[in-house]
Coordinates of C-alpha atoms in Angstrom, one line a residue:
X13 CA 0.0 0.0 0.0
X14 CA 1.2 3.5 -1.0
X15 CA 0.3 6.4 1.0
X16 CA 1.7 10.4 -0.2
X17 CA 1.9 12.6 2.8
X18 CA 1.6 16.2 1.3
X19 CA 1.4 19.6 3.3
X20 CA 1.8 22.5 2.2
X21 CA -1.1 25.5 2.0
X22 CA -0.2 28.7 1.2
X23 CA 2.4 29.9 3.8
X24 CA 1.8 27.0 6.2
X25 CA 4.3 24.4 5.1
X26 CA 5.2 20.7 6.8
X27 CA 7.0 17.9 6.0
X28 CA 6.9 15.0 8.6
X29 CA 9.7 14.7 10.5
X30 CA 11.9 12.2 9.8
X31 CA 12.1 10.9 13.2
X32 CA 8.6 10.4 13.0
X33 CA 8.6 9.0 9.2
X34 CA 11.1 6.6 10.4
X35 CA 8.7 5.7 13.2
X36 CA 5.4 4.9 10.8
X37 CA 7.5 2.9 8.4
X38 CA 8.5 0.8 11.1
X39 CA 4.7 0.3 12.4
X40 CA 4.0 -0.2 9.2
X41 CA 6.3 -2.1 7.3
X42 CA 3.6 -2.9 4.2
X43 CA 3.0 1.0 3.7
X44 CA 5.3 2.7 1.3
X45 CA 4.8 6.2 2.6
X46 CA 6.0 9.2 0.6
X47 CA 6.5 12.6 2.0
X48 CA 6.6 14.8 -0.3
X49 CA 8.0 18.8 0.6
X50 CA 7.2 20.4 -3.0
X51 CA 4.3 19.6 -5.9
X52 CA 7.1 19.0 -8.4
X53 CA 6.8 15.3 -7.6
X54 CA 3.3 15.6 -6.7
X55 CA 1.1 14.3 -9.9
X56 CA 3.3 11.7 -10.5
X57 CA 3.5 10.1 -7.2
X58 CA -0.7 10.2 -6.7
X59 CA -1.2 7.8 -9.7
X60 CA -0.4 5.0 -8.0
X61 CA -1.5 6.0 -4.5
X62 CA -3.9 4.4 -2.4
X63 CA -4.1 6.8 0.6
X64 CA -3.5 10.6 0.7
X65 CA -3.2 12.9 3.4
X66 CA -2.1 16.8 3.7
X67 CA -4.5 19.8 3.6
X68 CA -6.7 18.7 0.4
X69 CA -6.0 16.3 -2.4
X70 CA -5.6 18.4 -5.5
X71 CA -8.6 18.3 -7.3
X72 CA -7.3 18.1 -10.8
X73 CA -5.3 15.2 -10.4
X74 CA -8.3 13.0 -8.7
X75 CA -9.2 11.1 -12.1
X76 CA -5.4 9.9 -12.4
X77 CA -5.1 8.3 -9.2
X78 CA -7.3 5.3 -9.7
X79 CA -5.9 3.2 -6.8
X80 CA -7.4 6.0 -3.9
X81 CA -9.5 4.9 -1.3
X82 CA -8.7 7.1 1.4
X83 CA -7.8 11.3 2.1
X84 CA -6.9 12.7 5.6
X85 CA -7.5 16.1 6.2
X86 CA -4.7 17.5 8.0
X87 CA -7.6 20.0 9.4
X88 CA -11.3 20.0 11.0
X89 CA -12.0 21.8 7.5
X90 CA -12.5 20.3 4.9
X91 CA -14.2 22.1 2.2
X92 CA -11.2 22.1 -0.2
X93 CA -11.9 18.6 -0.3
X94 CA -15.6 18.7 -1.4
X95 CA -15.5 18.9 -5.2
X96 CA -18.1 16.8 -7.2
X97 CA -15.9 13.7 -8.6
X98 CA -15.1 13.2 -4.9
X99 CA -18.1 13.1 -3.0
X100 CA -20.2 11.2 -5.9
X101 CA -16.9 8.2 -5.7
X102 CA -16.5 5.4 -3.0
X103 CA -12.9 7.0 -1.5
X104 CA -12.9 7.9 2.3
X105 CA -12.7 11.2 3.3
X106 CA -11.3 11.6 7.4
X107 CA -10.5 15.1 8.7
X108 CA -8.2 15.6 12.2
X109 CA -11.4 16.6 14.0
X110 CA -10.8 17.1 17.7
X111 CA -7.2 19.1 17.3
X112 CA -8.3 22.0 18.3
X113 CA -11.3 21.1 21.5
X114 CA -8.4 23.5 23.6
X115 CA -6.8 25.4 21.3
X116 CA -10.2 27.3 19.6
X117 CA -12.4 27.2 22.6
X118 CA -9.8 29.1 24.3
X119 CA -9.6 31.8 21.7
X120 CA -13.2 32.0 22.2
X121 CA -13.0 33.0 25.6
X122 CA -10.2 35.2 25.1
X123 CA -11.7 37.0 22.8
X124 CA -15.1 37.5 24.8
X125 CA -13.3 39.0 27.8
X126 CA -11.4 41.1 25.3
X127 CA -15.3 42.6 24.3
X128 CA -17.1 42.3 27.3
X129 CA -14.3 44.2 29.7
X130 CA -13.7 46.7 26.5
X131 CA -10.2 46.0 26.0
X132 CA -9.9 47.6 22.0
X133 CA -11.2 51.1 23.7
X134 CA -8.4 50.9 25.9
X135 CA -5.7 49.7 23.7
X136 CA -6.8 53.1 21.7
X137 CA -6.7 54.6 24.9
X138 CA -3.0 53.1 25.3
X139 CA -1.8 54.0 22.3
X140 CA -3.1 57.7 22.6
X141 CA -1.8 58.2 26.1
X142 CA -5.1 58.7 27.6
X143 CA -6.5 58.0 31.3
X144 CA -9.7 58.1 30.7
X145 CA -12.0 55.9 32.7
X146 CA -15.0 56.5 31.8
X147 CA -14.6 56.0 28.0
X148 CA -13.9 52.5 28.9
X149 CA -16.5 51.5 31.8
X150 CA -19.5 53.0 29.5
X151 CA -17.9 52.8 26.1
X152 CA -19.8 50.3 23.5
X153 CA -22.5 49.5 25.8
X154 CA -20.6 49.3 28.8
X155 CA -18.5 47.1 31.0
X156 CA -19.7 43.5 31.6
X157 CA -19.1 40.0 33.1
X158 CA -19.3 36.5 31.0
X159 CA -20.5 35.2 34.4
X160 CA -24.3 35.2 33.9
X161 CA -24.2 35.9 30.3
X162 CA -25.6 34.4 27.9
X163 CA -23.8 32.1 25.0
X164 CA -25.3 30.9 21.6
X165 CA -23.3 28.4 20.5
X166 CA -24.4 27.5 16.5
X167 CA -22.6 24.3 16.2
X168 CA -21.8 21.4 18.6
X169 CA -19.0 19.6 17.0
X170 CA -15.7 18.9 19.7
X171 CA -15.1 22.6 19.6
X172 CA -18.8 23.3 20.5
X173 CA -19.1 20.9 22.9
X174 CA -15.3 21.7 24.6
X175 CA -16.8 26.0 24.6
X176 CA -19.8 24.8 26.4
X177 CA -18.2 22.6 28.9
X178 CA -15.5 25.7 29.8
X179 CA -18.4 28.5 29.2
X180 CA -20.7 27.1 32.1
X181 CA -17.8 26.7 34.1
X182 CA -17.9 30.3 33.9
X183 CA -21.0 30.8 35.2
X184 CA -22.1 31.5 31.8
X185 CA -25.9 30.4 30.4
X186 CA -25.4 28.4 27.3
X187 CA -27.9 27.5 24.6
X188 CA -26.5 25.7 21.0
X189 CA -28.3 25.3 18.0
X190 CA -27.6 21.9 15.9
X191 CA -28.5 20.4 13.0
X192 CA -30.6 17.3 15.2
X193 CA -32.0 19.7 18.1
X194 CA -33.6 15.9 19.5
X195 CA -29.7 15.1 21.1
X196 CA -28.8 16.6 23.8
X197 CA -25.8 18.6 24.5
X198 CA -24.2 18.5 28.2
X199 CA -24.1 21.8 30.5
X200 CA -25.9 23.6 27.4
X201 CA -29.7 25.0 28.8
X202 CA -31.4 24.4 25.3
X203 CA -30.6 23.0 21.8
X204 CA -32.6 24.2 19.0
X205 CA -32.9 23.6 15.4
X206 CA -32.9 26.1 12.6
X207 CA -36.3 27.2 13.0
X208 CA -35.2 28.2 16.6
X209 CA -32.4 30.4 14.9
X210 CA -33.6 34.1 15.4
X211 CA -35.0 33.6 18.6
X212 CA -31.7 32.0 19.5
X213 CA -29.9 35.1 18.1
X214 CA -32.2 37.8 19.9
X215 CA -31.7 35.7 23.0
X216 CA -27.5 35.7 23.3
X217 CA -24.8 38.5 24.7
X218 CA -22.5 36.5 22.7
X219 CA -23.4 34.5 19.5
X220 CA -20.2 32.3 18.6
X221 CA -20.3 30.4 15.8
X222 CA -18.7 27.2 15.3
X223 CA -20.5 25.4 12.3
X224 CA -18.6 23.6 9.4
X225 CA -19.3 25.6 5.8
X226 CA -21.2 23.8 3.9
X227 CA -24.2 24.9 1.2
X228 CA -26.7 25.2 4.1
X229 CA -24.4 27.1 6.4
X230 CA -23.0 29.5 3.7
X231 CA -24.3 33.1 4.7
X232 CA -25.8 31.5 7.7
X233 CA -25.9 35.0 9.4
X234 CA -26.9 37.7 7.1
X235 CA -28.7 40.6 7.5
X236 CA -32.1 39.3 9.1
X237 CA -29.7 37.2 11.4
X238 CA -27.7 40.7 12.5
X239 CA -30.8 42.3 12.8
X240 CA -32.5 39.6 15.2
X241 CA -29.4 40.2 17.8
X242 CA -29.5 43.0 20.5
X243 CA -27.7 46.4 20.0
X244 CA -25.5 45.2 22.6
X245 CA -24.2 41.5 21.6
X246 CA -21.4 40.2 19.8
X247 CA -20.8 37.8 17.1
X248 CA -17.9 35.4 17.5
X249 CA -16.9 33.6 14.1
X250 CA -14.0 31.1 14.6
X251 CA -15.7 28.8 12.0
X252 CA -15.5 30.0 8.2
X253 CA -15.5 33.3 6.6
X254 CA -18.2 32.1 4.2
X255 CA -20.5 31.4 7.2
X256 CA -21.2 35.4 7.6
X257 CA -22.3 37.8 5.0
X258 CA -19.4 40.3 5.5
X259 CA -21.1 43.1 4.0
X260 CA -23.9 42.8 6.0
X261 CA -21.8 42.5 9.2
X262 CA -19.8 45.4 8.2
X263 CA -23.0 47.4 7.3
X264 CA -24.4 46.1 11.0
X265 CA -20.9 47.1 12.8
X266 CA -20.7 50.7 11.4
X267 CA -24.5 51.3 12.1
X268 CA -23.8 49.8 15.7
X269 CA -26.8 47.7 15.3
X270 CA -24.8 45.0 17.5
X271 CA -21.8 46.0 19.7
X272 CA -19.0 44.6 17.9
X273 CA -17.4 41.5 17.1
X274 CA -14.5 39.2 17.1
X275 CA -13.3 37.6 13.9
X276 CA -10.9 34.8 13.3
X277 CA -11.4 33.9 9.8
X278 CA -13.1 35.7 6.5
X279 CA -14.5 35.2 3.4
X280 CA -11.1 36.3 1.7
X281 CA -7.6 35.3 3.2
X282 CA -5.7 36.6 4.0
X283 CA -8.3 39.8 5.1
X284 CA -7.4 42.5 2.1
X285 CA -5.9 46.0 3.4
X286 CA -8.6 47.7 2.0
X287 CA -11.4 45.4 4.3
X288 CA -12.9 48.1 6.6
X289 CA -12.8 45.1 9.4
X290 CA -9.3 46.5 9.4
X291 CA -10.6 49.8 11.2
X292 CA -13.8 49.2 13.1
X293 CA -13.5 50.1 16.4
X294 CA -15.6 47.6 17.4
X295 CA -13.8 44.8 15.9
X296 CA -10.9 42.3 17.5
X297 CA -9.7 40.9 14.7
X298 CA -6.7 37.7 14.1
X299 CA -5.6 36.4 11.4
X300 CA -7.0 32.7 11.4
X301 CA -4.7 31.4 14.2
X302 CA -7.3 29.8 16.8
X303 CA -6.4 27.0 15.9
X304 CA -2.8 26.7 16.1
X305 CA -1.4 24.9 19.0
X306 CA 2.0 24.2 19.7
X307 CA 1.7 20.6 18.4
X308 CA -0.8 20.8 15.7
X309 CA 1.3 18.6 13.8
X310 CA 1.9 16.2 16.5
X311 CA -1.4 15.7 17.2
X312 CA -2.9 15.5 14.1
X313 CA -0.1 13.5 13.1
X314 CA -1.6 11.0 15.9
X315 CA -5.0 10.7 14.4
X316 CA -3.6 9.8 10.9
X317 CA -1.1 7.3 12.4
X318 CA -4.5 5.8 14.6
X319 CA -6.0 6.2 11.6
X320 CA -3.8 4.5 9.1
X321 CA -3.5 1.4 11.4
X322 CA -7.9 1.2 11.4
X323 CA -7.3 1.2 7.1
X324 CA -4.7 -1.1 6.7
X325 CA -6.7 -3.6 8.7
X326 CA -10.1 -3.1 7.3
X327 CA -11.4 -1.3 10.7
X328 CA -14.2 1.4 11.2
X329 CA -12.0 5.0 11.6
X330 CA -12.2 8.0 12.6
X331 CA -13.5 11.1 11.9
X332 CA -15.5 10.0 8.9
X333 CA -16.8 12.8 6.8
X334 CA -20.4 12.5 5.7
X335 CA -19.1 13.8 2.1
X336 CA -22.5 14.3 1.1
X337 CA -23.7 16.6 4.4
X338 CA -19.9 18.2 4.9
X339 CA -18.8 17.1 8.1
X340 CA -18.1 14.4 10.4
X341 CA -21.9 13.5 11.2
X342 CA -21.5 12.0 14.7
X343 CA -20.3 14.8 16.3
X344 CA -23.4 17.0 15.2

Protein backbone atom coordinates (compact mmCIF):
# COMPACT_ATOMS: atom_id res chain seq x y z
CA UNK A 1 0.00 0.00 0.00
CA UNK A 2 1.23 3.51 -1.02
CA UNK A 3 0.33 6.41 0.96
CA UNK A 4 1.66 10.37 -0.21
CA UNK A 5 1.90 12.63 2.80
CA UNK A 6 1.65 16.21 1.27
CA UNK A 7 1.38 19.62 3.26
CA UNK A 8 1.78 22.52 2.20
CA UNK A 9 -1.09 25.47 1.96
CA UNK A 10 -0.15 28.73 1.18
CA UNK A 11 2.37 29.91 3.76
CA UNK A 12 1.83 26.96 6.23
CA UNK A 13 4.25 24.43 5.12
CA UNK A 14 5.23 20.65 6.79
CA UNK A 15 6.97 17.89 5.97
CA UNK A 16 6.87 15.02 8.56
CA UNK A 17 9.67 14.75 10.46
CA UNK A 18 11.92 12.19 9.80
CA UNK A 19 12.14 10.95 13.15
CA UNK A 20 8.65 10.44 12.97
CA UNK A 21 8.55 8.99 9.23
CA UNK A 22 11.15 6.57 10.41
CA UNK A 23 8.67 5.69 13.23
CA UNK A 24 5.40 4.90 10.76
CA UNK A 25 7.45 2.92 8.40
CA UNK A 26 8.47 0.83 11.09
CA UNK A 27 4.72 0.33 12.42
CA UNK A 28 3.97 -0.19 9.20
CA UNK A 29 6.26 -2.11 7.34
CA UNK A 30 3.56 -2.94 4.24
CA UNK A 31 3.04 0.97 3.65
CA UNK A 32 5.31 2.67 1.29
CA UNK A 33 4.83 6.25 2.57
CA UNK A 34 6.05 9.22 0.57
CA UNK A 35 6.54 12.56 2.04
CA UNK A 36 6.56 14.79 -0.30
CA UNK A 37 8.03 18.76 0.59
CA UNK A 38 7.24 20.41 -3.00
CA UNK A 39 4.27 19.60 -5.85
CA UNK A 40 7.07 19.04 -8.36
CA UNK A 41 6.80 15.25 -7.60
CA UNK A 42 3.32 15.61 -6.74
CA UNK A 43 1.14 14.30 -9.89
CA UNK A 44 3.28 11.65 -10.54
CA UNK A 45 3.49 10.12 -7.22
CA UNK A 46 -0.68 10.22 -6.71
CA UNK A 47 -1.20 7.83 -9.68
CA UNK A 48 -0.45 4.99 -7.95
CA UNK A 49 -1.50 5.98 -4.51
CA UNK A 50 -3.88 4.38 -2.36
CA UNK A 51 -4.09 6.82 0.62
CA UNK A 52 -3.53 10.56 0.69
CA UNK A 53 -3.18 12.88 3.37
CA UNK A 54 -2.13 16.84 3.67
CA UNK A 55 -4.54 19.79 3.58
CA UNK A 56 -6.70 18.66 0.38
CA UNK A 57 -6.03 16.27 -2.44
CA UNK A 58 -5.64 18.39 -5.49
CA UNK A 59 -8.58 18.28 -7.34
CA UNK A 60 -7.26 18.13 -10.84
CA UNK A 61 -5.34 15.19 -10.44
CA UNK A 62 -8.28 12.97 -8.75
CA UNK A 63 -9.24 11.10 -12.05
CA UNK A 64 -5.36 9.87 -12.42
CA UNK A 65 -5.10 8.34 -9.17
CA UNK A 66 -7.34 5.29 -9.71
CA UNK A 67 -5.87 3.19 -6.82
CA UNK A 68 -7.38 5.98 -3.92
CA UNK A 69 -9.49 4.91 -1.35
CA UNK A 70 -8.71 7.10 1.37
CA UNK A 71 -7.82 11.27 2.10
CA UNK A 72 -6.86 12.71 5.57
CA UNK A 73 -7.49 16.07 6.21
CA UNK A 74 -4.68 17.52 7.98
CA UNK A 75 -7.65 20.00 9.38
CA UNK A 76 -11.33 20.00 10.99
CA UNK A 77 -12.05 21.80 7.54
CA UNK A 78 -12.50 20.28 4.90
CA UNK A 79 -14.23 22.08 2.19
CA UNK A 80 -11.24 22.06 -0.17
CA UNK A 81 -11.89 18.56 -0.27
CA UNK A 82 -15.60 18.69 -1.35
CA UNK A 83 -15.45 18.92 -5.23
CA UNK A 84 -18.06 16.78 -7.18
CA UNK A 85 -15.86 13.67 -8.57
CA UNK A 86 -15.06 13.15 -4.90
CA UNK A 87 -18.12 13.11 -3.04
CA UNK A 88 -20.16 11.23 -5.87
CA UNK A 89 -16.94 8.17 -5.66
CA UNK A 90 -16.49 5.41 -2.97
CA UNK A 91 -12.93 7.02 -1.53
CA UNK A 92 -12.90 7.88 2.30
CA UNK A 93 -12.66 11.19 3.34
CA UNK A 94 -11.30 11.65 7.45
CA UNK A 95 -10.46 15.14 8.72
CA UNK A 96 -8.23 15.64 12.18
CA UNK A 97 -11.44 16.63 14.04
CA UNK A 98 -10.77 17.15 17.73
CA UNK A 99 -7.22 19.10 17.30
CA UNK A 100 -8.27 22.03 18.28
CA UNK A 101 -11.25 21.09 21.45
CA UNK A 102 -8.39 23.50 23.64
CA UNK A 103 -6.83 25.45 21.26
CA UNK A 104 -10.21 27.30 19.58
CA UNK A 105 -12.45 27.22 22.59
CA UNK A 106 -9.82 29.06 24.34
CA UNK A 107 -9.65 31.81 21.66
CA UNK A 108 -13.19 31.98 22.16
CA UNK A 109 -13.01 33.01 25.56
CA UNK A 110 -10.18 35.22 25.11
CA UNK A 111 -11.67 37.03 22.79
CA UNK A 112 -15.13 37.54 24.81
CA UNK A 113 -13.33 39.03 27.83
CA UNK A 114 -11.42 41.11 25.33
CA UNK A 115 -15.26 42.55 24.27
CA UNK A 116 -17.07 42.29 27.28
CA UNK A 117 -14.29 44.19 29.65
CA UNK A 118 -13.71 46.71 26.51
CA UNK A 119 -10.23 45.99 25.98
CA UNK A 120 -9.85 47.59 21.98
CA UNK A 121 -11.19 51.09 23.70
CA UNK A 122 -8.41 50.86 25.86
CA UNK A 123 -5.67 49.70 23.71
CA UNK A 124 -6.77 53.14 21.70
CA UNK A 125 -6.67 54.63 24.89
CA UNK A 126 -3.02 53.06 25.34
CA UNK A 127 -1.78 54.00 22.29
CA UNK A 128 -3.08 57.72 22.62
CA UNK A 129 -1.79 58.17 26.15
CA UNK A 130 -5.05 58.70 27.59
CA UNK A 131 -6.49 57.96 31.32
CA UNK A 132 -9.74 58.12 30.69
CA UNK A 133 -12.03 55.91 32.72
CA UNK A 134 -14.97 56.47 31.83
CA UNK A 135 -14.63 56.01 27.96
CA UNK A 136 -13.86 52.47 28.88
CA UNK A 137 -16.48 51.54 31.82
CA UNK A 138 -19.50 53.03 29.53
CA UNK A 139 -17.89 52.76 26.15
CA UNK A 140 -19.79 50.31 23.45
CA UNK A 141 -22.52 49.47 25.85
CA UNK A 142 -20.60 49.29 28.83
CA UNK A 143 -18.47 47.06 30.99
CA UNK A 144 -19.68 43.53 31.62
CA UNK A 145 -19.06 40.00 33.08
CA UNK A 146 -19.31 36.52 31.02
CA UNK A 147 -20.50 35.20 34.37
CA UNK A 148 -24.35 35.22 33.93
CA UNK A 149 -24.16 35.91 30.30
CA UNK A 150 -25.61 34.39 27.90
CA UNK A 151 -23.78 32.10 25.02
CA UNK A 152 -25.27 30.93 21.58
CA UNK A 153 -23.29 28.35 20.48
CA UNK A 154 -24.43 27.54 16.52
CA UNK A 155 -22.59 24.26 16.25
CA UNK A 156 -21.83 21.41 18.58
CA UNK A 157 -19.02 19.57 17.04
CA UNK A 158 -15.73 18.86 19.72
CA UNK A 159 -15.06 22.55 19.64
CA UNK A 160 -18.84 23.33 20.54
CA UNK A 161 -19.14 20.89 22.89
CA UNK A 162 -15.34 21.74 24.58
CA UNK A 163 -16.79 26.05 24.65
CA UNK A 164 -19.80 24.81 26.45
CA UNK A 165 -18.18 22.63 28.88
CA UNK A 166 -15.49 25.74 29.79
CA UNK A 167 -18.38 28.47 29.15
CA UNK A 168 -20.69 27.10 32.07
CA UNK A 169 -17.75 26.65 34.13
CA UNK A 170 -17.88 30.26 33.93
CA UNK A 171 -21.02 30.77 35.20
CA UNK A 172 -22.13 31.49 31.76
CA UNK A 173 -25.89 30.42 30.42
CA UNK A 174 -25.38 28.37 27.29
CA UNK A 175 -27.87 27.53 24.60
CA UNK A 176 -26.48 25.73 21.04
CA UNK A 177 -28.27 25.26 17.98
CA UNK A 178 -27.58 21.94 15.91
CA UNK A 179 -28.47 20.40 12.98
CA UNK A 180 -30.65 17.35 15.20
CA UNK A 181 -32.01 19.66 18.11
CA UNK A 182 -33.60 15.95 19.51
CA UNK A 183 -29.68 15.09 21.07
CA UNK A 184 -28.84 16.61 23.84
CA UNK A 185 -25.79 18.59 24.47
CA UNK A 186 -24.16 18.52 28.20
CA UNK A 187 -24.09 21.77 30.45
CA UNK A 188 -25.94 23.55 27.37
CA UNK A 189 -29.67 24.96 28.84
CA UNK A 190 -31.39 24.35 25.32
CA UNK A 191 -30.61 23.04 21.84
CA UNK A 192 -32.59 24.24 19.02
CA UNK A 193 -32.89 23.65 15.36
CA UNK A 194 -32.91 26.07 12.57
CA UNK A 195 -36.27 27.20 12.96
CA UNK A 196 -35.19 28.16 16.57
CA UNK A 197 -32.43 30.43 14.95
CA UNK A 198 -33.61 34.09 15.38
CA UNK A 199 -34.98 33.56 18.64
CA UNK A 200 -31.65 32.04 19.46
CA UNK A 201 -29.92 35.08 18.14
CA UNK A 202 -32.18 37.77 19.94
CA UNK A 203 -31.65 35.67 22.98
CA UNK A 204 -27.50 35.71 23.27
CA UNK A 205 -24.80 38.51 24.68
CA UNK A 206 -22.51 36.54 22.66
CA UNK A 207 -23.38 34.49 19.47
CA UNK A 208 -20.15 32.27 18.58
CA UNK A 209 -20.29 30.41 15.76
CA UNK A 210 -18.73 27.18 15.26
CA UNK A 211 -20.46 25.40 12.29
CA UNK A 212 -18.59 23.58 9.37
CA UNK A 213 -19.27 25.60 5.76
CA UNK A 214 -21.22 23.81 3.92
CA UNK A 215 -24.25 24.94 1.17
CA UNK A 216 -26.73 25.18 4.06
CA UNK A 217 -24.41 27.06 6.40
CA UNK A 218 -23.04 29.47 3.74
CA UNK A 219 -24.25 33.07 4.70
CA UNK A 220 -25.82 31.55 7.69
CA UNK A 221 -25.92 35.02 9.44
CA UNK A 222 -26.90 37.69 7.07
CA UNK A 223 -28.71 40.62 7.47
CA UNK A 224 -32.11 39.26 9.11
CA UNK A 225 -29.66 37.20 11.43
CA UNK A 226 -27.74 40.67 12.52
CA UNK A 227 -30.80 42.34 12.85
CA UNK A 228 -32.54 39.61 15.23
CA UNK A 229 -29.39 40.16 17.79
CA UNK A 230 -29.53 43.00 20.51
CA UNK A 231 -27.66 46.36 20.03
CA UNK A 232 -25.47 45.16 22.59
CA UNK A 233 -24.19 41.48 21.64
CA UNK A 234 -21.37 40.15 19.78
CA UNK A 235 -20.83 37.84 17.14
CA UNK A 236 -17.94 35.43 17.53
CA UNK A 237 -16.93 33.65 14.05
CA UNK A 238 -13.99 31.10 14.59
CA UNK A 239 -15.66 28.80 11.97
CA UNK A 240 -15.47 29.96 8.20
CA UNK A 241 -15.50 33.26 6.61
CA UNK A 242 -18.20 32.10 4.17
CA UNK A 243 -20.52 31.43 7.23
CA UNK A 244 -21.17 35.42 7.63
CA UNK A 245 -22.29 37.83 5.03
CA UNK A 246 -19.45 40.32 5.47
CA UNK A 247 -21.07 43.14 4.01
CA UNK A 248 -23.89 42.81 6.03
CA UNK A 249 -21.84 42.53 9.22
CA UNK A 250 -19.80 45.36 8.18
CA UNK A 251 -23.02 47.44 7.33
CA UNK A 252 -24.39 46.05 11.03
CA UNK A 253 -20.88 47.06 12.78
CA UNK A 254 -20.66 50.75 11.44
CA UNK A 255 -24.51 51.25 12.10
CA UNK A 256 -23.77 49.82 15.72
CA UNK A 257 -26.79 47.66 15.26
CA UNK A 258 -24.78 44.97 17.53
CA UNK A 259 -21.81 46.02 19.67
CA UNK A 260 -19.02 44.56 17.94
CA UNK A 261 -17.35 41.46 17.06
CA UNK A 262 -14.47 39.19 17.15
CA UNK A 263 -13.29 37.62 13.91
CA UNK A 264 -10.90 34.77 13.32
CA UNK A 265 -11.39 33.87 9.76
CA UNK A 266 -13.06 35.70 6.46
CA UNK A 267 -14.53 35.19 3.40
CA UNK A 268 -11.10 36.35 1.73
CA UNK A 269 -7.61 35.33 3.23
CA UNK A 270 -5.68 36.58 3.96
CA UNK A 271 -8.31 39.76 5.11
CA UNK A 272 -7.36 42.50 2.12
CA UNK A 273 -5.87 45.98 3.44
CA UNK A 274 -8.56 47.66 2.01
CA UNK A 275 -11.38 45.36 4.31
CA UNK A 276 -12.94 48.09 6.63
CA UNK A 277 -12.82 45.08 9.35
CA UNK A 278 -9.29 46.53 9.44
CA UNK A 279 -10.60 49.84 11.18
CA UNK A 280 -13.81 49.19 13.07
CA UNK A 281 -13.47 50.07 16.36
CA UNK A 282 -15.64 47.56 17.42
CA UNK A 283 -13.81 44.80 15.95
CA UNK A 284 -10.92 42.33 17.48
CA UNK A 285 -9.70 40.92 14.70
CA UNK A 286 -6.67 37.72 14.11
CA UNK A 287 -5.58 36.39 11.36
CA UNK A 288 -6.96 32.66 11.45
CA UNK A 289 -4.74 31.40 14.21
CA UNK A 290 -7.35 29.77 16.76
CA UNK A 291 -6.41 26.95 15.87
CA UNK A 292 -2.85 26.69 16.08
CA UNK A 293 -1.43 24.87 19.05
CA UNK A 294 2.03 24.21 19.65
CA UNK A 295 1.66 20.58 18.35
CA UNK A 296 -0.81 20.76 15.68
CA UNK A 297 1.28 18.59 13.82
CA UNK A 298 1.91 16.25 16.48
CA UNK A 299 -1.42 15.71 17.22
CA UNK A 300 -2.86 15.54 14.12
CA UNK A 301 -0.07 13.45 13.08
CA UNK A 302 -1.57 11.00 15.86
CA UNK A 303 -5.00 10.66 14.43
CA UNK A 304 -3.57 9.79 10.86
CA UNK A 305 -1.12 7.29 12.42
CA UNK A 306 -4.50 5.79 14.62
CA UNK A 307 -6.05 6.24 11.56
CA UNK A 308 -3.78 4.49 9.09
CA UNK A 309 -3.50 1.43 11.36
CA UNK A 310 -7.86 1.18 11.41
CA UNK A 311 -7.26 1.20 7.09
CA UNK A 312 -4.69 -1.11 6.66
CA UNK A 313 -6.66 -3.57 8.69
CA UNK A 314 -10.10 -3.06 7.31
CA UNK A 315 -11.44 -1.34 10.71
CA UNK A 316 -14.24 1.44 11.21
CA UNK A 317 -12.03 5.05 11.55
CA UNK A 318 -12.16 8.00 12.63
CA UNK A 319 -13.52 11.06 11.94
CA UNK A 320 -15.51 10.02 8.95
CA UNK A 321 -16.84 12.79 6.75
CA UNK A 322 -20.42 12.45 5.67
CA UNK A 323 -19.09 13.76 2.14
CA UNK A 324 -22.54 14.30 1.09
CA UNK A 325 -23.68 16.61 4.37
CA UNK A 326 -19.90 18.21 4.94
CA UNK A 327 -18.84 17.13 8.06
CA UNK A 328 -18.12 14.37 10.43
CA UNK A 329 -21.85 13.49 11.21
CA UNK A 330 -21.53 12.02 14.72
CA UNK A 331 -20.34 14.81 16.31
CA UNK A 332 -23.44 16.99 15.20
Amino acid sequence: MKVVAYFQLNEVRWAIPERDLAELRHQFPSVRLVSLEDDAHLADELVDADAFAGWHFPAQHFGAAKRLRWIHSASAGIEANLFADLIASDVILTNSAGLHVVSIPEHVLATMLVLARNFPIAFRLQQEKRWERFEIIAGNGGIRELAGSKLAILGVGAIGRSLTNKATALGMHVRVLRRNPDRAVPGAEQVVGHEGLHELLRWADFVVLAVPLTSETRHLIGTAELQAMRSDAFLINIARGEVVDERALIESLRAGAIAGAGLDVFATEPLPPESPLWELPNVVLTPHVSGYTPDYFGKMLAIFRDNLGRFSAGERMRNVVDKRLGYVADSE
